[in-house]
Amino acid sequence: MNEVINGIFNRRSIRAYKPISVEQEKLDIILQAALCGPTAMNRQQTHFAVLRGKTLDRFIEAMGMLASDGRLPFRANEQGTFRPHYDAPVLIIASEDRNNPLGYADCSCALENMFIAATALGLGSCWINCPHPTCDYPEVRKVLTEIGVPEENMVYGSAAIGYADAGPREIERKPDRVIWTE
């Protein structure tokens, strides 16, 4: 089977990561794949922020404050910590000008390209959605602004990237989701 199709069929959300850094070369390829995603009217306005190390920790901590005081419906894990990115060593945030009515679609296409590229490179990935509803809270916006995400941008999704600490689980696809017409 074609390698691209194989990558699409084998992509799975990974929710456990090894504490190993991801090589810069692999991140560069993943980001190039994101930049190749289609955008409405070829605007190419999707912005990406790559968070690692202390910056990633600050961002997760800012979101965690919102969860701990009940402002958001997210919760801590069994160990009592807020780790929505499953401790992946990299979180790539996709954002777009909030005035672009199709910004969510542009970000979604870019994120899917990242997930497929990560799979092809032997990495795990997972869509992390909680930055979307948190991006306009002052605690989170402060960190986003510090790392260079434009103030006018809405975060539409993010990708946790790293080396999987466990194999992907098999997924049974739900039936009756395709309608054929002539």
CSV table of C-alpha atoms in Angstrom, one decimal:
chain,number,residue,atom,x,y,z
A,1,MET,CA,0.0,0.0,0.0
A,2,ASN,CA,1.1,3.6,-0.6
A,3,GLU,CA,3.2,5.0,2.3
A,4,VAL,CA,1.0,8.1,2.7
A,5,ILE,CA,-2.2,6.0,2.8
A,6,ASN,CA,-0.5,3.6,5.2
A,7,GLY,CA,0.4,6.6,7.5
A,8,ILE,CA,-3.2,7.8,7.5
A,9,PHE,CA,-4.5,4.3,8.3
A,10,ASN,CA,-1.9,3.9,11.1
A,11,ARG,CA,-2.2,7.3,12.8
A,12,ARG,CA,-3.5,7.0,16.3
A,13,SER,CA,-3.8,9.4,19.2
A,14,ILE,CA,-1.1,8.7,21.7
A,15,ARG,CA,-1.7,9.5,25.3
A,16,ALA,CA,1.6,8.4,27.0
A,17,TYR,CA,5.0,9.7,26.0
A,18,LYS,CA,8.6,8.9,26.9
A,19,PRO,CA,10.6,11.7,28.5
A,20,ILE,CA,12.8,11.9,25.4
A,21,SER,CA,13.4,15.1,23.4
A,22,VAL,CA,12.3,15.1,19.8
A,23,GLU,CA,15.0,15.8,17.3
A,24,GLN,CA,15.0,19.3,15.7
A,25,GLU,CA,15.1,17.7,12.2
A,26,LYS,CA,11.9,15.8,12.9
A,27,LEU,CA,10.2,18.9,14.2
A,28,ASP,CA,11.2,20.8,11.1
A,29,ILE,CA,9.7,18.2,8.9
A,30,ILE,CA,6.5,18.2,10.9
A,31,LEU,CA,6.2,22.0,10.7
A,32,GLN,CA,6.9,21.9,7.0
A,33,ALA,CA,4.0,19.4,6.6
A,34,ALA,CA,1.8,21.9,8.6
A,35,LEU,CA,2.8,24.7,6.3
A,36,CYS,CA,1.8,22.6,3.3
A,37,GLY,CA,-1.8,22.3,4.6
A,38,PRO,CA,-4.5,23.9,2.5
A,39,THR,CA,-5.8,27.3,3.6
A,40,ALA,CA,-9.0,29.1,2.6
A,41,MET,CA,-8.2,31.3,-0.4
A,42,ASN,CA,-4.5,30.4,0.0
A,43,ARG,CA,-4.2,33.0,2.8
A,44,GLN,CA,-1.5,31.0,4.6
A,45,GLN,CA,-2.2,32.9,7.9
A,46,THR,CA,-2.0,29.9,10.3
A,47,HIS,CA,0.6,30.6,13.0
A,48,PHE,CA,2.5,27.9,14.8
A,49,ALA,CA,4.1,28.1,18.2
A,50,VAL,CA,6.4,25.2,19.3
A,51,LEU,CA,6.4,24.8,23.1
A,52,ARG,CA,9.1,22.8,24.9
A,53,GLY,CA,10.7,22.8,28.3
A,54,LYS,CA,10.0,25.6,30.6
A,55,THR,CA,7.8,27.4,28.2
A,56,LEU,CA,5.6,24.4,27.8
A,57,ASP,CA,5.5,24.0,31.6
A,58,ARG,CA,4.4,27.7,32.0
A,59,PHE,CA,1.7,27.2,29.4
A,60,ILE,CA,0.3,24.1,31.0
A,61,GLU,CA,0.5,25.7,34.5
A,62,ALA,CA,-1.6,28.7,33.2
A,63,MET,CA,-4.3,26.4,31.8
A,64,GLY,CA,-4.1,24.3,35.0
A,65,MET,CA,-5.0,27.4,37.1
A,66,LEU,CA,-8.2,27.7,35.2
A,67,ALA,CA,-9.0,24.1,35.7
A,68,SER,CA,-8.2,24.1,39.4
A,69,ASP,CA,-10.4,27.1,40.2
A,70,GLY,CA,-13.4,25.7,38.2
A,71,ARG,CA,-13.4,28.2,35.4
A,72,LEU,CA,-13.0,25.3,32.9
A,73,PRO,CA,-14.4,21.8,32.7
A,74,PHE,CA,-10.9,20.2,32.6
A,75,ARG,CA,-9.6,18.2,35.5
A,76,ALA,CA,-6.4,16.8,36.9
A,77,ASN,CA,-5.3,13.2,36.3
A,78,GLU,CA,-5.2,10.4,38.8
A,79,GLN,CA,-2.0,11.8,40.3
A,80,GLY,CA,-3.7,15.1,40.9
A,81,THR,CA,-1.8,17.0,38.2
A,82,PHE,CA,-3.1,18.8,35.2
A,83,ARG,CA,-1.3,17.3,32.2
A,84,PRO,CA,-3.7,17.7,29.2
A,85,HIS,CA,-0.7,17.0,26.8
A,86,TYR,CA,0.0,13.7,28.4
A,87,ASP,CA,3.5,14.8,29.2
A,88,ALA,CA,4.6,15.0,25.6
A,89,PRO,CA,7.9,16.9,25.3
A,90,VAL,CA,6.5,19.1,22.5
A,91,LEU,CA,3.2,21.0,22.1
A,92,ILE,CA,2.6,22.8,18.8
A,93,ILE,CA,-0.1,25.4,19.0
A,94,ALA,CA,-2.0,26.3,15.8
A,95,SER,CA,-3.7,29.7,15.8
A,96,GLU,CA,-5.3,32.0,13.3
A,97,ASP,CA,-6.7,35.5,13.1
A,98,ARG,CA,-10.0,35.3,14.9
A,99,ASN,CA,-11.6,37.4,12.2
A,100,ASN,CA,-11.0,34.7,9.6
A,101,PRO,CA,-14.2,32.8,9.6
A,102,LEU,CA,-12.4,29.7,8.2
A,103,GLY,CA,-9.4,29.9,10.5
A,104,TYR,CA,-10.5,26.8,12.4
A,105,ALA,CA,-10.5,24.8,9.2
A,106,ASP,CA,-7.0,26.1,8.2
A,107,CYS,CA,-5.7,25.1,11.6
A,108,SER,CA,-7.4,21.7,11.4
A,109,CYS,CA,-5.8,20.8,8.1
A,110,ALA,CA,-2.4,21.8,9.3
A,111,LEU,CA,-2.8,19.8,12.5
A,112,GLU,CA,-3.8,16.7,10.5
A,113,ASN,CA,-0.7,17.1,8.3
A,114,MET,CA,1.4,17.2,11.5
A,115,PHE,CA,-0.2,14.0,12.9
A,116,ILE,CA,0.4,12.1,9.7
A,117,ALA,CA,4.0,13.4,9.4
A,118,ALA,CA,4.7,12.5,13.1
A,119,THR,CA,3.4,8.9,12.4
A,120,ALA,CA,5.7,8.7,9.3
A,121,LEU,CA,8.7,9.8,11.4
A,122,GLY,CA,8.1,7.2,14.2
A,123,LEU,CA,6.6,9.7,16.6
A,124,GLY,CA,3.3,9.7,18.5
A,125,SER,CA,0.9,12.6,18.4
A,126,CYS,CA,-2.5,13.6,19.9
A,127,TRP,CA,-4.9,16.5,19.2
A,128,ILE,CA,-5.0,18.6,22.4
A,129,ASN,CA,-8.1,20.8,22.3
A,130,CYS,CA,-8.0,22.5,25.7
A,131,PRO,CA,-5.9,25.5,24.6
A,132,HIS,CA,-8.8,26.6,22.4
A,133,PRO,CA,-11.3,27.5,25.1
A,134,THR,CA,-8.5,28.9,27.4
A,135,CYS,CA,-6.7,31.2,25.0
A,136,ASP,CA,-8.5,34.4,25.9
A,137,TYR,CA,-8.2,34.0,29.7
A,138,PRO,CA,-5.6,36.5,30.9
A,139,GLU,CA,-3.4,33.9,32.5
A,140,VAL,CA,-3.1,31.9,29.3
A,141,ARG,CA,-3.1,34.9,26.9
A,142,LYS,CA,-0.1,36.3,28.8
A,143,VAL,CA,2.0,33.2,28.1
A,144,LEU,CA,0.8,33.1,24.4
A,145,THR,CA,1.7,36.8,23.9
A,146,GLU,CA,5.1,36.2,25.5
A,147,ILE,CA,5.9,33.4,23.1
A,148,GLY,CA,4.8,35.4,20.1
A,149,VAL,CA,1.3,34.3,19.3
A,150,PRO,CA,-0.4,37.4,17.9
A,151,GLU,CA,-3.0,39.0,20.2
A,152,GLU,CA,-5.6,38.8,17.4
A,153,ASN,CA,-5.2,35.1,17.0
A,154,MET,CA,-7.5,32.4,18.4
A,155,VAL,CA,-5.9,29.0,19.2
A,156,TYR,CA,-7.9,26.4,17.4
A,157,GLY,CA,-6.0,23.3,18.4
A,158,SER,CA,-2.6,21.9,19.3
A,159,ALA,CA,-0.5,18.8,18.7
A,160,ALA,CA,1.2,16.9,21.4
A,161,ILE,CA,4.3,15.3,19.8
A,162,GLY,CA,6.8,12.8,21.2
A,163,TYR,CA,8.0,9.2,21.4
A,164,ALA,CA,5.1,6.9,22.4
A,165,ASP,CA,5.5,5.2,25.7
A,166,ALA,CA,3.0,2.5,24.6
A,167,GLY,CA,1.8,1.1,21.4
A,168,PRO,CA,-1.3,2.6,19.8
A,169,ARG,CA,-4.5,0.8,20.6
A,170,GLU,CA,-6.6,-0.8,17.8
A,171,ILE,CA,-9.6,1.3,17.0
A,172,GLU,CA,-12.9,-0.2,15.7
A,173,ARG,CA,-14.3,2.3,13.3
A,174,LYS,CA,-18.1,2.9,13.7
A,175,PRO,CA,-20.2,1.6,10.8
A,176,ASP,CA,-22.7,3.5,8.7
A,177,ARG,CA,-20.9,6.8,8.5
A,178,VAL,CA,-20.7,6.9,4.7
A,179,ILE,CA,-23.6,7.6,2.4
A,180,TRP,CA,-23.2,6.7,-1.3
A,181,THR,CA,-25.3,8.5,-3.9
A,182,GLU,CA,-25.5,8.5,-7.7
